[in-house]
Structures are given as C-alpha cells and as structure tokens.
CSV table of C-alpha atoms and ligand atoms in Angstrom, one decimal:
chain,number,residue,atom,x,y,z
A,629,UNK,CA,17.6,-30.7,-5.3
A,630,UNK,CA,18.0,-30.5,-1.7
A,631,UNK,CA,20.7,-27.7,-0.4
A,632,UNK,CA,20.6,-24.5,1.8
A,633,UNK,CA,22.0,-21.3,0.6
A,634,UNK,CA,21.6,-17.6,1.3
A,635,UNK,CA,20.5,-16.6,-2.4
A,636,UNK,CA,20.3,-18.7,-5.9
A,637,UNK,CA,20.4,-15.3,-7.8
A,638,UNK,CA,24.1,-15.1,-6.9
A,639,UNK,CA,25.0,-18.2,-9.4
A,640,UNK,CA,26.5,-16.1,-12.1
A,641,UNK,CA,28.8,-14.1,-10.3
A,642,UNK,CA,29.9,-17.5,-8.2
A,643,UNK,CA,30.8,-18.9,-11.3
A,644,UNK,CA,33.2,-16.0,-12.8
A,645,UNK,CA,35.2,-16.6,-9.6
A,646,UNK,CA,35.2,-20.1,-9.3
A,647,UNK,CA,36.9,-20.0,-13.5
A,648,UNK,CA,39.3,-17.2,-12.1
A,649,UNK,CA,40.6,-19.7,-9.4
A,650,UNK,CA,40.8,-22.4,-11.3
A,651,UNK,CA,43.4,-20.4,-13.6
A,652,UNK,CA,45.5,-20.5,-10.7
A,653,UNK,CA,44.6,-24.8,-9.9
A,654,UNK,CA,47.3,-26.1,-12.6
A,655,UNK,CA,47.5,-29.1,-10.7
A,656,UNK,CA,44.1,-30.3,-9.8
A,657,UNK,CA,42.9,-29.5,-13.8
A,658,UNK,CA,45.0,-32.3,-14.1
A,659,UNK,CA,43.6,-34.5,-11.9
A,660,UNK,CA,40.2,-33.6,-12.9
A,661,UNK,CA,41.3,-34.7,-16.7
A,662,UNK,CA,42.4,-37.5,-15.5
A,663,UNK,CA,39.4,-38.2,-13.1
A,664,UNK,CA,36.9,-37.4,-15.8
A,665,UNK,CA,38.2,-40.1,-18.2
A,666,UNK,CA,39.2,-43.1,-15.2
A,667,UNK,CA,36.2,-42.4,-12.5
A,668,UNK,CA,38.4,-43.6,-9.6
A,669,UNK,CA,34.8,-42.4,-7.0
A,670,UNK,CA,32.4,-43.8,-9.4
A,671,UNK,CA,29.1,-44.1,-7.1
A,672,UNK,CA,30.7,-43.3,-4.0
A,673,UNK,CA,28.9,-41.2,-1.7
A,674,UNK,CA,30.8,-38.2,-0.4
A,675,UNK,CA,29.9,-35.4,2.4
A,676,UNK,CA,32.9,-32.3,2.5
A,677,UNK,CA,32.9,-30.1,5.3
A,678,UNK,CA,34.9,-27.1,4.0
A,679,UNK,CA,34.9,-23.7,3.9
A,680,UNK,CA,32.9,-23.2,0.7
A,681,UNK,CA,34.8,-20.9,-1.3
A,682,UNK,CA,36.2,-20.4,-5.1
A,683,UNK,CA,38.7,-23.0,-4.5
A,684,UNK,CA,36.4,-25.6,-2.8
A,685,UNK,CA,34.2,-25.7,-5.6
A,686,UNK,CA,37.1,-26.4,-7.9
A,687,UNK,CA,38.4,-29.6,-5.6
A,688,UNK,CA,34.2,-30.8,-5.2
A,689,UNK,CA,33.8,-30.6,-8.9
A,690,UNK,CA,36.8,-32.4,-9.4
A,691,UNK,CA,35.4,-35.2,-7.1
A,692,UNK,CA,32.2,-35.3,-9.2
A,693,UNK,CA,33.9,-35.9,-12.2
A,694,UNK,CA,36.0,-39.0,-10.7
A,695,UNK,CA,32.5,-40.3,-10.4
A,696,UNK,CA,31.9,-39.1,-6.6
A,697,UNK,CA,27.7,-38.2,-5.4
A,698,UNK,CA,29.0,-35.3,-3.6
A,699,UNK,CA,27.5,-32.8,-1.0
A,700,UNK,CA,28.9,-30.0,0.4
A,701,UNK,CA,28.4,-28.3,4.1
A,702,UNK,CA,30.3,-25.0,5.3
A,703,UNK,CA,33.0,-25.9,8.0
A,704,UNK,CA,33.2,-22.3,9.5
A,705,UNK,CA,29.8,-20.0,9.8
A,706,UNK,CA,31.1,-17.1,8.6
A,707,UNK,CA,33.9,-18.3,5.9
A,708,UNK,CA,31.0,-19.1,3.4
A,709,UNK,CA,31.2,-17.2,-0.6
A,710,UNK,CA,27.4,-17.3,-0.8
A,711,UNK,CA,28.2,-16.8,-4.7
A,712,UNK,CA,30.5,-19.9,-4.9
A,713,UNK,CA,27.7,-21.9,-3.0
A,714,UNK,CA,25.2,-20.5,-5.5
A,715,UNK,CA,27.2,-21.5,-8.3
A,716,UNK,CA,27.6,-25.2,-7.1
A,717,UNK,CA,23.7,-26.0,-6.9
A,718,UNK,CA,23.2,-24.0,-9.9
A,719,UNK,CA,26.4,-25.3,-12.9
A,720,UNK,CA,27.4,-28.5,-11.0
A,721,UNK,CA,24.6,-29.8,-9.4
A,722,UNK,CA,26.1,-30.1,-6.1
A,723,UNK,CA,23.7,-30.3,-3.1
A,724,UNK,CA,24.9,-27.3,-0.9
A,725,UNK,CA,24.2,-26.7,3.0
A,726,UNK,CA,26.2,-22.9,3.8
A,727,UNK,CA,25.1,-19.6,4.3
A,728,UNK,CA,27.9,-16.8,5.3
A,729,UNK,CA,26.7,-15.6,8.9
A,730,UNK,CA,24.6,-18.7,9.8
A,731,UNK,CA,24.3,-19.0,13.4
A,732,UNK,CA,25.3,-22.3,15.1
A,733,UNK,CA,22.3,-24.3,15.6
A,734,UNK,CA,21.9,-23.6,11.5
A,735,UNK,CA,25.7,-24.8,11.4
A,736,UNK,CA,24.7,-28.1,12.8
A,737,UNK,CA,21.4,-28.4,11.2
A,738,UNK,CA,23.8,-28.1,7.6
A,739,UNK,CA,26.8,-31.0,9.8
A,740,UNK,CA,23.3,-33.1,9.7
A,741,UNK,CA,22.3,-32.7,6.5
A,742,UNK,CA,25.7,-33.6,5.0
A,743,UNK,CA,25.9,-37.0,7.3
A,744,UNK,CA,21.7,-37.6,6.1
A,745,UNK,CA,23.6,-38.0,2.4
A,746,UNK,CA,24.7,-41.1,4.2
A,747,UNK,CA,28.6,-40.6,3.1
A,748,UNK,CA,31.0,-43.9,2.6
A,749,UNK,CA,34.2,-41.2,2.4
A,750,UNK,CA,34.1,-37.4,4.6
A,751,UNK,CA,36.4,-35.0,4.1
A,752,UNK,CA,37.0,-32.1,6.8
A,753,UNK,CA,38.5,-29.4,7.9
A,754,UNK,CA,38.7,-29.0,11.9
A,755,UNK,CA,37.1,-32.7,12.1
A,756,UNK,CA,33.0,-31.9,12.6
A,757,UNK,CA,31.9,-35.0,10.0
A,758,UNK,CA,34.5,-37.1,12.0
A,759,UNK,CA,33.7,-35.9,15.6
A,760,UNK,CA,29.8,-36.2,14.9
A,761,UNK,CA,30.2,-39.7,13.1
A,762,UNK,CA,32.0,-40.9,16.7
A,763,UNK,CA,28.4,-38.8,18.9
A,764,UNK,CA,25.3,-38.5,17.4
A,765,UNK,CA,25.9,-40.7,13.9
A,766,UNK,CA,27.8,-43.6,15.4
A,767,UNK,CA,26.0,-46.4,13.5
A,768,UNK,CA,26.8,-44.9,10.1
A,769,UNK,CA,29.4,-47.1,8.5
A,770,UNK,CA,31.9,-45.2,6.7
A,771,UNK,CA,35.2,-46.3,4.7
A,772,UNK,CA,37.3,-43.5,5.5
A,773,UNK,CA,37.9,-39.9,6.0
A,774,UNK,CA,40.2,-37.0,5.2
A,775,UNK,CA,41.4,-34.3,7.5
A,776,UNK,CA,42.5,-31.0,6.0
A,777,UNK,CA,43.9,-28.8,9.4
A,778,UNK,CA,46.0,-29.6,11.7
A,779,UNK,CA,43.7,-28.4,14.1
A,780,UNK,CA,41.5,-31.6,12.9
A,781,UNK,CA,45.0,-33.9,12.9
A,782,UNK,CA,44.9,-33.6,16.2
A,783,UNK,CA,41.7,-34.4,16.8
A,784,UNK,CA,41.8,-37.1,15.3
A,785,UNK,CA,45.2,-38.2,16.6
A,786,UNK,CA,43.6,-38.1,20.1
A,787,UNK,CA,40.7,-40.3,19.2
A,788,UNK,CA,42.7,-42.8,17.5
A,789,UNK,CA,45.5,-42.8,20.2
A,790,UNK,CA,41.9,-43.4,22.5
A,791,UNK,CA,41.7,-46.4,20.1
A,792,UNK,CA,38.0,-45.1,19.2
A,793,UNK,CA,38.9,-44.1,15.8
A,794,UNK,CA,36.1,-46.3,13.7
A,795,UNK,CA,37.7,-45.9,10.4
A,796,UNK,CA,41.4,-44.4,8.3
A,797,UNK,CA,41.6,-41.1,8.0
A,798,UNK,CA,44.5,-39.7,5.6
A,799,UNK,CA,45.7,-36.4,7.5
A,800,UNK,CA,46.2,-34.2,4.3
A,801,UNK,CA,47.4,-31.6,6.5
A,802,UNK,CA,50.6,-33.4,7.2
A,803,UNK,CA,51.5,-33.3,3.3
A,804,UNK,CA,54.2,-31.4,2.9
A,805,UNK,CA,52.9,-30.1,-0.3
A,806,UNK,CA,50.1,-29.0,2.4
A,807,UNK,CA,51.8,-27.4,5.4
A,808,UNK,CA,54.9,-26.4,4.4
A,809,UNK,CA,53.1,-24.0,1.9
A,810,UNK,CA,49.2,-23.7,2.5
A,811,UNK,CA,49.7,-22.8,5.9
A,812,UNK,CA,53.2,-20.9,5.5
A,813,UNK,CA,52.4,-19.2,2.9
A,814,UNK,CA,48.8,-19.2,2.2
A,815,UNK,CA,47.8,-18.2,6.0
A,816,UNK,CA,50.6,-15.9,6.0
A,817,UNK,CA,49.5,-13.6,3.0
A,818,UNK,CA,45.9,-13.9,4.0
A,819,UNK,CA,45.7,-13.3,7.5
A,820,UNK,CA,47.5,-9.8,6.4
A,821,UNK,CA,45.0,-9.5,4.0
A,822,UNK,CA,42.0,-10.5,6.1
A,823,UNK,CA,43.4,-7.6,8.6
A,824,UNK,CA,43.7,-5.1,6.0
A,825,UNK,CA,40.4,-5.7,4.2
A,826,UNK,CA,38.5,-5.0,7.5
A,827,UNK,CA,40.7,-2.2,8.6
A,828,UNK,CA,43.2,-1.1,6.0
A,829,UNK,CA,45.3,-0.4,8.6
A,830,UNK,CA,49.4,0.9,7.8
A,831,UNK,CA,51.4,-1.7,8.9
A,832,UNK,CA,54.4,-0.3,8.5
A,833,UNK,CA,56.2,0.7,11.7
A,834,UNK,CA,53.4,-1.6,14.1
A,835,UNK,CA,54.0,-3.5,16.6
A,836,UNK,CA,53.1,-6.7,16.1
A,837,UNK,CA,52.5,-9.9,18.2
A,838,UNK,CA,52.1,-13.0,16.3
A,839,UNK,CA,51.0,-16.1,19.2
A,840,UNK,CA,52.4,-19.2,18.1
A,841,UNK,CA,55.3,-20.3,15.8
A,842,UNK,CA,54.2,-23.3,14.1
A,843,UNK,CA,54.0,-22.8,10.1
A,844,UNK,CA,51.2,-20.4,9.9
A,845,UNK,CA,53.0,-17.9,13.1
A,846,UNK,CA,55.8,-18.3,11.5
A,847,UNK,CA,53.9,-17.5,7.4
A,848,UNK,CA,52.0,-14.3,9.5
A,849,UNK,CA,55.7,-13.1,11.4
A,850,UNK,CA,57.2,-13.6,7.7
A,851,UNK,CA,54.5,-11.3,6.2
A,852,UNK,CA,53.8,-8.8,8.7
A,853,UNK,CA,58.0,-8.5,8.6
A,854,UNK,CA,57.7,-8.1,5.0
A,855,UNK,CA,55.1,-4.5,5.4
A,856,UNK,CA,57.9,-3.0,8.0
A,857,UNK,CA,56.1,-4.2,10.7
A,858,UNK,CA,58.2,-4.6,14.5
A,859,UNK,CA,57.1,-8.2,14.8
A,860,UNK,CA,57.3,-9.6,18.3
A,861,UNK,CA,56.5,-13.4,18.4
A,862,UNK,CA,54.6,-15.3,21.6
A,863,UNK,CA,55.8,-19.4,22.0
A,864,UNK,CA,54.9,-21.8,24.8
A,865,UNK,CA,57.7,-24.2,22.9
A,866,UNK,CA,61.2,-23.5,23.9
A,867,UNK,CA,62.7,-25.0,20.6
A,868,UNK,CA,60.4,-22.7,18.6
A,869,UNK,CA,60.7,-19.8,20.6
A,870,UNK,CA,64.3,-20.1,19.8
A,871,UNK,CA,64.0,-20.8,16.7
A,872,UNK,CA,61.7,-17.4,16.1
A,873,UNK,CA,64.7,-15.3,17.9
A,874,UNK,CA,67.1,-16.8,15.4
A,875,UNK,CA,64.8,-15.8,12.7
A,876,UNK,CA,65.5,-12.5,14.2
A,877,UNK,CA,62.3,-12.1,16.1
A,878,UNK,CA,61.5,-10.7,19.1
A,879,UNK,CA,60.4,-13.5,21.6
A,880,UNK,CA,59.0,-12.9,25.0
A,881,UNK,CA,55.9,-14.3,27.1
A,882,UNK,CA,52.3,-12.6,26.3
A,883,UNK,CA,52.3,-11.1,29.6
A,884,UNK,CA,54.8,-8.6,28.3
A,885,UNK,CA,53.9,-8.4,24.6
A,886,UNK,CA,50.3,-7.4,25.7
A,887,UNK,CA,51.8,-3.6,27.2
A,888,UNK,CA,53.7,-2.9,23.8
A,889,UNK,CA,51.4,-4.5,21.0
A,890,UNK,CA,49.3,-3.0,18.9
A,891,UNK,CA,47.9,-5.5,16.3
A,892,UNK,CA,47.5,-9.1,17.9
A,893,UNK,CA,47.3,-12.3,16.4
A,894,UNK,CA,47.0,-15.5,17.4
A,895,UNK,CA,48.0,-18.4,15.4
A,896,UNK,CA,48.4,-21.6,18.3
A,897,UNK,CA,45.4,-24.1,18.1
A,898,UNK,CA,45.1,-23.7,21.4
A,899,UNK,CA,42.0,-22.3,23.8
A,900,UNK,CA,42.5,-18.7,25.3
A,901,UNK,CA,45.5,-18.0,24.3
A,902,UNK,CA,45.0,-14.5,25.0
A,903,UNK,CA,42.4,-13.6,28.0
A,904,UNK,CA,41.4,-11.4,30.8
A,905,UNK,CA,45.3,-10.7,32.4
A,906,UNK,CA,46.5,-9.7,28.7
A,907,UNK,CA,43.2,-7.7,27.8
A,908,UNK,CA,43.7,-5.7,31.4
A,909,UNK,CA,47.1,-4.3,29.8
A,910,UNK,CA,47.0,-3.6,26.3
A,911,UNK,CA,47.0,-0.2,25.3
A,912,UNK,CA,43.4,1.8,23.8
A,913,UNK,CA,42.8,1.1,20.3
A,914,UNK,CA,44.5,-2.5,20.0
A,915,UNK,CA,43.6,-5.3,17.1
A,916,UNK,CA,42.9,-8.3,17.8
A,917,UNK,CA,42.5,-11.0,15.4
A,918,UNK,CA,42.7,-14.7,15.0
A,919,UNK,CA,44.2,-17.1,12.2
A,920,UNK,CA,43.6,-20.2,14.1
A,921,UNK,CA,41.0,-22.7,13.2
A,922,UNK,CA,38.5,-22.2,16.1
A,923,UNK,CA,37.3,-19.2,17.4
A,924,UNK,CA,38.8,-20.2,20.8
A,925,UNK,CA,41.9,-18.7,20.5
A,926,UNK,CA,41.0,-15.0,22.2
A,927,UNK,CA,38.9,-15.6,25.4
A,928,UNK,CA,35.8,-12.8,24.5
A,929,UNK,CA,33.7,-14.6,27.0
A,930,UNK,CA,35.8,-12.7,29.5
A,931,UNK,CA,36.6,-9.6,27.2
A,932,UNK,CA,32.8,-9.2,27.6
A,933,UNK,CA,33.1,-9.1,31.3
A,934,UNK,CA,35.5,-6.5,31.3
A,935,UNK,CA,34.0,-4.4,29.1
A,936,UNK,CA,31.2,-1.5,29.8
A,937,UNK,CA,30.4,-1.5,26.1
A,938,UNK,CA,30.4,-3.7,23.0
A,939,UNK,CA,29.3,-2.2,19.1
A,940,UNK,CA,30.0,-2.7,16.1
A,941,UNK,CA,32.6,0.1,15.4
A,942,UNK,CA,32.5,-1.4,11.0
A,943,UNK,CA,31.3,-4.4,9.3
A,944,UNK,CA,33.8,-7.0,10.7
A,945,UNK,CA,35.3,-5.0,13.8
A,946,UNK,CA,33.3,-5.2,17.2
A,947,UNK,CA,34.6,-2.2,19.6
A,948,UNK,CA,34.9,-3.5,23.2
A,949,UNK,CA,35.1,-0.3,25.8
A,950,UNK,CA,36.6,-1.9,28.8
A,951,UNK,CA,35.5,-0.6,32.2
A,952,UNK,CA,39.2,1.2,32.3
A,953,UNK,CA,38.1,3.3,29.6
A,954,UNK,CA,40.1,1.8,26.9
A,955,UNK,CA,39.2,0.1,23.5
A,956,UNK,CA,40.0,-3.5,22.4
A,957,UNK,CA,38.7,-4.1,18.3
A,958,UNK,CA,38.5,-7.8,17.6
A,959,UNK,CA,38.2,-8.4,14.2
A,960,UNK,CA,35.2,-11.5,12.3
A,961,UNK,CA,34.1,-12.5,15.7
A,962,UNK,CA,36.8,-14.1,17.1
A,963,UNK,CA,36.9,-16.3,14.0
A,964,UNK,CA,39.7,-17.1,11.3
A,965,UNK,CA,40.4,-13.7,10.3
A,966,UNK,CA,41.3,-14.5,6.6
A,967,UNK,CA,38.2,-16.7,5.5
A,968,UNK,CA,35.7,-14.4,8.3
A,969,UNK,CA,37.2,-10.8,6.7
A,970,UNK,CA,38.8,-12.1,3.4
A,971,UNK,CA,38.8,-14.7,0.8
A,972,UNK,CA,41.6,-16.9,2.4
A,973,UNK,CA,44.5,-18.5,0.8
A,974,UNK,CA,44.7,-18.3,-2.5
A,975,UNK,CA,44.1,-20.6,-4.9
A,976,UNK,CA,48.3,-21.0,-6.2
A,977,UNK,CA,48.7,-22.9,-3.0
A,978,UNK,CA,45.1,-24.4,-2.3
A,979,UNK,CA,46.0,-25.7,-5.4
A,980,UNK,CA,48.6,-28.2,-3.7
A,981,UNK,CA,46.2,-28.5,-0.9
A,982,UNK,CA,43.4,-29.7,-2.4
A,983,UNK,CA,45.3,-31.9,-5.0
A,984,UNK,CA,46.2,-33.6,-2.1
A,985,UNK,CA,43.0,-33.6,-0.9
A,986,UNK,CA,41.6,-35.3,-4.2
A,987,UNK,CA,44.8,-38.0,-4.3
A,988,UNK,CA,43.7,-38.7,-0.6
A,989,UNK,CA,39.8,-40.0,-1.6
A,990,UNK,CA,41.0,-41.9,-4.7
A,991,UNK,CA,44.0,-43.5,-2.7
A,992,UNK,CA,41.0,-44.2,0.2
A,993,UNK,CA,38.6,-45.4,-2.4
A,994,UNK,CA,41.0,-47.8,-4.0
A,995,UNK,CA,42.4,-49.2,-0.9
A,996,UNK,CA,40.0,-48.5,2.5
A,997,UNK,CA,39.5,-52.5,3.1
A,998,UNK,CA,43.9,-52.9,3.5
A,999,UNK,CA,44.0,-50.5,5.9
A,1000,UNK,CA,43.4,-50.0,9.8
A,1001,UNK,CA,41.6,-47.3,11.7
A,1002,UNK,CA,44.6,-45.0,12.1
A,1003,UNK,CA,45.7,-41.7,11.0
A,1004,UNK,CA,47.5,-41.9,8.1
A,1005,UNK,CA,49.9,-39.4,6.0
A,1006,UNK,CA,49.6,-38.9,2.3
A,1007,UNK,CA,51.5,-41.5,0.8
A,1008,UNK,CA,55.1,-39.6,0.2
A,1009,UNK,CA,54.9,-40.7,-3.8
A,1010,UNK,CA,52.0,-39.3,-3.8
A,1011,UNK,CA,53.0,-35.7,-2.0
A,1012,UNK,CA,56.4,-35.7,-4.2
A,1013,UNK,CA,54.1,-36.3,-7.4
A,1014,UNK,CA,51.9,-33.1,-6.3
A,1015,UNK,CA,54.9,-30.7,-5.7
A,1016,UNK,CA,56.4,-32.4,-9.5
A,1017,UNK,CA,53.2,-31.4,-10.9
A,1018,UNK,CA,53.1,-28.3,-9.3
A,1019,UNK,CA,57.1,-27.2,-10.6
A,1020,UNK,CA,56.0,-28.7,-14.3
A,1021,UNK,CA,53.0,-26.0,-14.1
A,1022,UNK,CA,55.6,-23.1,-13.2
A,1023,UNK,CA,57.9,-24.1,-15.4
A,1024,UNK,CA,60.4,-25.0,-13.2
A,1025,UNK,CA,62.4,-27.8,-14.2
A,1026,UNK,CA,65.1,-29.5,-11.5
A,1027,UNK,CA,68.1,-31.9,-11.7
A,1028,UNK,CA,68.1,-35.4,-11.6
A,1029,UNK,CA,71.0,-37.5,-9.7
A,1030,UNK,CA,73.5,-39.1,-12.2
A,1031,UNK,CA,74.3,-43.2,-11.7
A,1032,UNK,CA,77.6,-42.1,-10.2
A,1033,UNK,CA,75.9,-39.5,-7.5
A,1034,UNK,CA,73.2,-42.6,-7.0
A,1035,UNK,CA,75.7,-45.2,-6.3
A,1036,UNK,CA,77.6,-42.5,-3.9
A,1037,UNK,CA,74.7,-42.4,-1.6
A,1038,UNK,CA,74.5,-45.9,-1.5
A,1039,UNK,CA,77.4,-46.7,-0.4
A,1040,UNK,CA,79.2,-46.5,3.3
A,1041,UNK,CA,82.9,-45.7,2.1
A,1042,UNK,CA,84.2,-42.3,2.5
A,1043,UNK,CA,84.9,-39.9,-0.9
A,1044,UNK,CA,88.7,-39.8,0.2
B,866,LIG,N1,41.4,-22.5,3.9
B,866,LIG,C1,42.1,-21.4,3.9
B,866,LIG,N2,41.9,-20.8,2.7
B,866,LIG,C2,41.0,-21.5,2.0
B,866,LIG,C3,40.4,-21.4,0.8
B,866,LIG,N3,40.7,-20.3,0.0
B,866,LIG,N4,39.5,-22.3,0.4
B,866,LIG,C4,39.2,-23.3,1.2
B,866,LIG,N5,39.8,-23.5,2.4
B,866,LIG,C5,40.7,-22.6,2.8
C-alpha cells in the first residue's frame, strides 16, 4: 500500500490510543453502526486533510465502513501522532501521507499525494485540498468538499463570494454542535494544556493576554480564568471587546497588553497579530504561543530580526535573545500550540465535531448533483440530531413542549 509515515513499528501503541478515544466517541460509534450496515460512501473516493491524531482515525474509519476508499494526509506538519498514522496503514488499511516534524516541501509532496487518490469528496481543515484543487489540480472533477475550521470557512467564503468556487462545500465549522463546543471548549482546555505540557508553567497569579474573542479567545480566557490566572483580552471588534469586559475581562489594545503580559496567546485567524512594536516591549522571559490555525498569527520573521540569538531553550520552546538583552520563548514554532505541544481537543467534543463531519459526506454523497457551488451549513436537523445523540450518550434527558405550549408559540395573541 502506498502511504508515508515516520515509523510502522509504532502500530501497536497507535492503536491502544485510537480504542481509548473512541470510548469517549459515543456519537460517531453510532454512526459507524449504522454506516457499516447501510454503506451511504460505498465506492466513493475520499482524500482528508486532517491533523492525524487518535480522533481522526476514529472519524476515517468510520468513513471506510460507510463504504468510502479513503486516504489520509496531515493538515499541520507538526500536529501529526506518528502512532495513530502507524495504526491506520497497519489495522485499517488506510493509505497514510504524515510524519510529525515534516518540513514543508514534504507537506505538499503528502497535499499531492492525497489529490493523486483522485478524490470525488475532500474533507479539510484550513482548506489546502480545496485551495490546491482551485491552482495546481484544477481539472480534477470533484462532487464536493467539507471544511472543518473556520479559518478554512473563510477561505472558502472568499472564493465562492469570487464566484470561483468549483463545487459545495458543507462548512462543518459552522455547526453549532462544532463551534459552540470544539472550539470553546475543546481549544480552550487544550491550548492550556499544550502550554503546560511544554512548560509546566504555574498559571496561577499570570498575567495573561488572550488575542481575539471569537469562541476559541473566549474557550482560552474561560480556562486560563479558571487556573487563577489575571486574564487580559486583545479585540479589533468593538462588540466583542465589549462583550469580553462584560465577561469581566480586562480589554485593552496589544500595544498596552504587550508591557504587562507574561504568557501571550493569540487566538484571531488573522496574520501578525503580534509583531515587531509588541515584541520591542514585553518584559524578559515572556511566552508566546499560538491557538490559531496558521502559524501566521505571531510575526517571527521579524522576532528574528530583533533578536541577537535564537536556541532551543527545550523540546518545543525556541529562546529568542533580543538585541535589548531580553528573552521572548515561543512555544511549537509558531504553530497551534495544542496539536504542535499537546494532543489537542479531546475526543468528548471531537466527538460532535467529527459526527458532523461524517453526516456532512453522507448528506454530500446522497445529494452533490441538487446542489450549487456554495458554502453550505450543516443541515440544522442534522446538527440538532448530533447534540440529541450526544445528551442520549450522557444521559441527559430534556423536556419536550406540550400541545398547549406548541400552539402558544404559534399564535400572535397576547397570554392576557
Ligand atoms: N483539532 C483540534 N483537536 C483535534 C484533534 N484532537 N483531532 C483532530 N483535529 C483536531
């Protein structure tokens, strides 16, 4: 079988972690039941660009048993569980192109490989099948695609609103059953964890900037509130900067937060969100880490510039020694600081994330040819089935509205 991984050997520890996660994957052992017995992706080709960890291979194997030929190619170079990519091409037979560390002409060599499977559904995360199929594999006819970042929404939003979009693409992201938890509070426990895995730092009593109040700046201010951290949140958005001050935040522009903080994170989707006037003022010994999708977040082209030395001071943490004399450490590169220096979310909410995912390629399967080459969302029955699904699995049962309440919100009269 074709693939490209770091080291077969590792298949049997890959495995023990893939089964632990899929303890925690109520929801999509359900689908896969019901995929293995209907085949909703029977022969269709499939390529997934994701970050190949425990949970991936539980969402690609649950592909293959709804009938999908599926092949798998790492959407960050460093995010990569050489185990779980091990355990894929060894127990499910899935063609795998990811090794953790691979350098970027090796992460586009694997892009390649994944579109040479000649796909008829992608599936993405941050929007490299999608981009590459609009460049360099233009001709490739393709039925549809889904996107699971909002980093890649937007992408995709742009190239549609462009009107170049060549095919649907269900924005999974846009799920509730996706954001409202996967990036609350999956990106919220696990960018603290990605921090503290590569410096077990104390976070009680730091002072924290968190750049960007969308759901995952506002998951990271939640958590880092939660260790007794003095969390000081960064907004270009006036309606979510104030909406971060009455969550009891401090809110002011980076300019400022740069003199006073002492861990850094930046959360935005946007490019250089903190650079060369905010590295000039931050105090010696500052982290700096980032939970946004691409490692453009913290400008280290110019941290170089400043600096009169760069080492690594540990395995994940690169010591900058400015030409002032004092030391910035940016934690996995530059790169998403919970999949580069952790395990990322875990699985109790990529659970939703990835039942989404699969109820996105059987809903594209089953009806590519009705629709038009636009984003989509996740059709709501289907997002309100995934969070039913998900209570049922905790045990959580809710109330139902009685005929009375039913006809009450029907109808325009007032109660009195
Ligand atoms: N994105 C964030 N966490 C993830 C995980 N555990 N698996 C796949 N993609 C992720």
């Amino acid at each position: 079988m074709k693939r490209d991984i770091k080291n077969i050997a590792l298949a049997g520890e890959g495995k023990k972690r893939i089964e632990w996660a899929e303890r925690e994957m109520p929801v999509l052992r359900l689908i896969k039941k019901r995929f293995a017995k209907e085949k909703p992706l029977k022969g269709i080709r499939l390529s997934a660009c994701l970050h190949v960890t425990t949970e991936t291979a539980n969402l690609v194997s649950t592909l293959k048993a709804g009938g999908a030929d599926v092949v798998v190619c790492a959407s960050n170079p460093l995010s990569t569980q050489d185990d779980v990519a091990a355990s894929l091409v060894t127990h499910n037979n899935i063609p795998v192109y990811a090794i953790c560390g691979e350098n970027k002409q090796t992460y586009y060599k694997h892009l390649q490989s994944a579109l040479a499977h000649k796909p008829e559904i992608t599936m993405d995360d941050g929007a490299d099948l999608v981009s590459a199929l609009h460049s360099t594999h233009k001709h490739l006819p393709v039925f549809g695609s889904t996107e699971e970042t909002t980093t890649g929404v937007i992408r995709l939003k742009a190239l549609a609103k462009m009107g170049k979009l060549r095919f649907p693409v269900i924005a999974v992201n846009d799920a509730q059953t996706k954001h409202l938890f996967d990036n609350r509070y999956g990106t919220g426990q696990s960018t603290i964890d990605g921090i503290t895995r590569a410096t077990n730092i104390l976070w009680a009593g730091r002072v924290v900037v968190v750049a960007g109040y969308g759901w995952c700046g506002r998951g990271i201010a939640a958590r880092a509130r939660g260790m007794s951290a003095r969390v000081i949140v960064t907004e270009v958005d006036p309606l979510r900067a104030l909406e971060a001050t009455m969550d009891g935040f401090e809110v002011m522009n980076m300019i400022k937060a740069a003199k006073i903080g002492q861990i850094f994170i930046s959360a935005t989707g946007n490019t250089s969100v903190i650079r060369k006037e905010h590295f000039l003022l931050m105090k010696d010994g500052v982290i700096v880490a980032n939970a946004g999708h691409f490692n453009v977040e913290l400008d280290l082209g110019n941290l170089r510039a400043l600096s009169k030395l760069k080492k690594m001071a540990k395995k994940h943490v690169e010591e900058y020694m400015l030409k002032n004399g004092r030391r910035i450490f940016v934690l996995g590169e530059g790169r998403l600081v919970n999949l580069a220096c952790a395990e990322g979310h875990s699985a109790m909410v990529m659970d939703m994330s990835f039942a989404g995912q699969a109820m996105a390629t059987e809903f594209l399967a089953k009806n590519y040819n009705t629709l038009e080459n636009k984003v989509y969302p996740l059709p709501e029955k289907l997002d309100k089935k995934i969070a039913g699904l998900k209570l049922a699995s905790m045990g959580i049962s809710i109330d139902a509205l009685t005929s009375e309440q039913k006809k009450y919100l029907n109808s325009w009269e007032s109660g009195t």
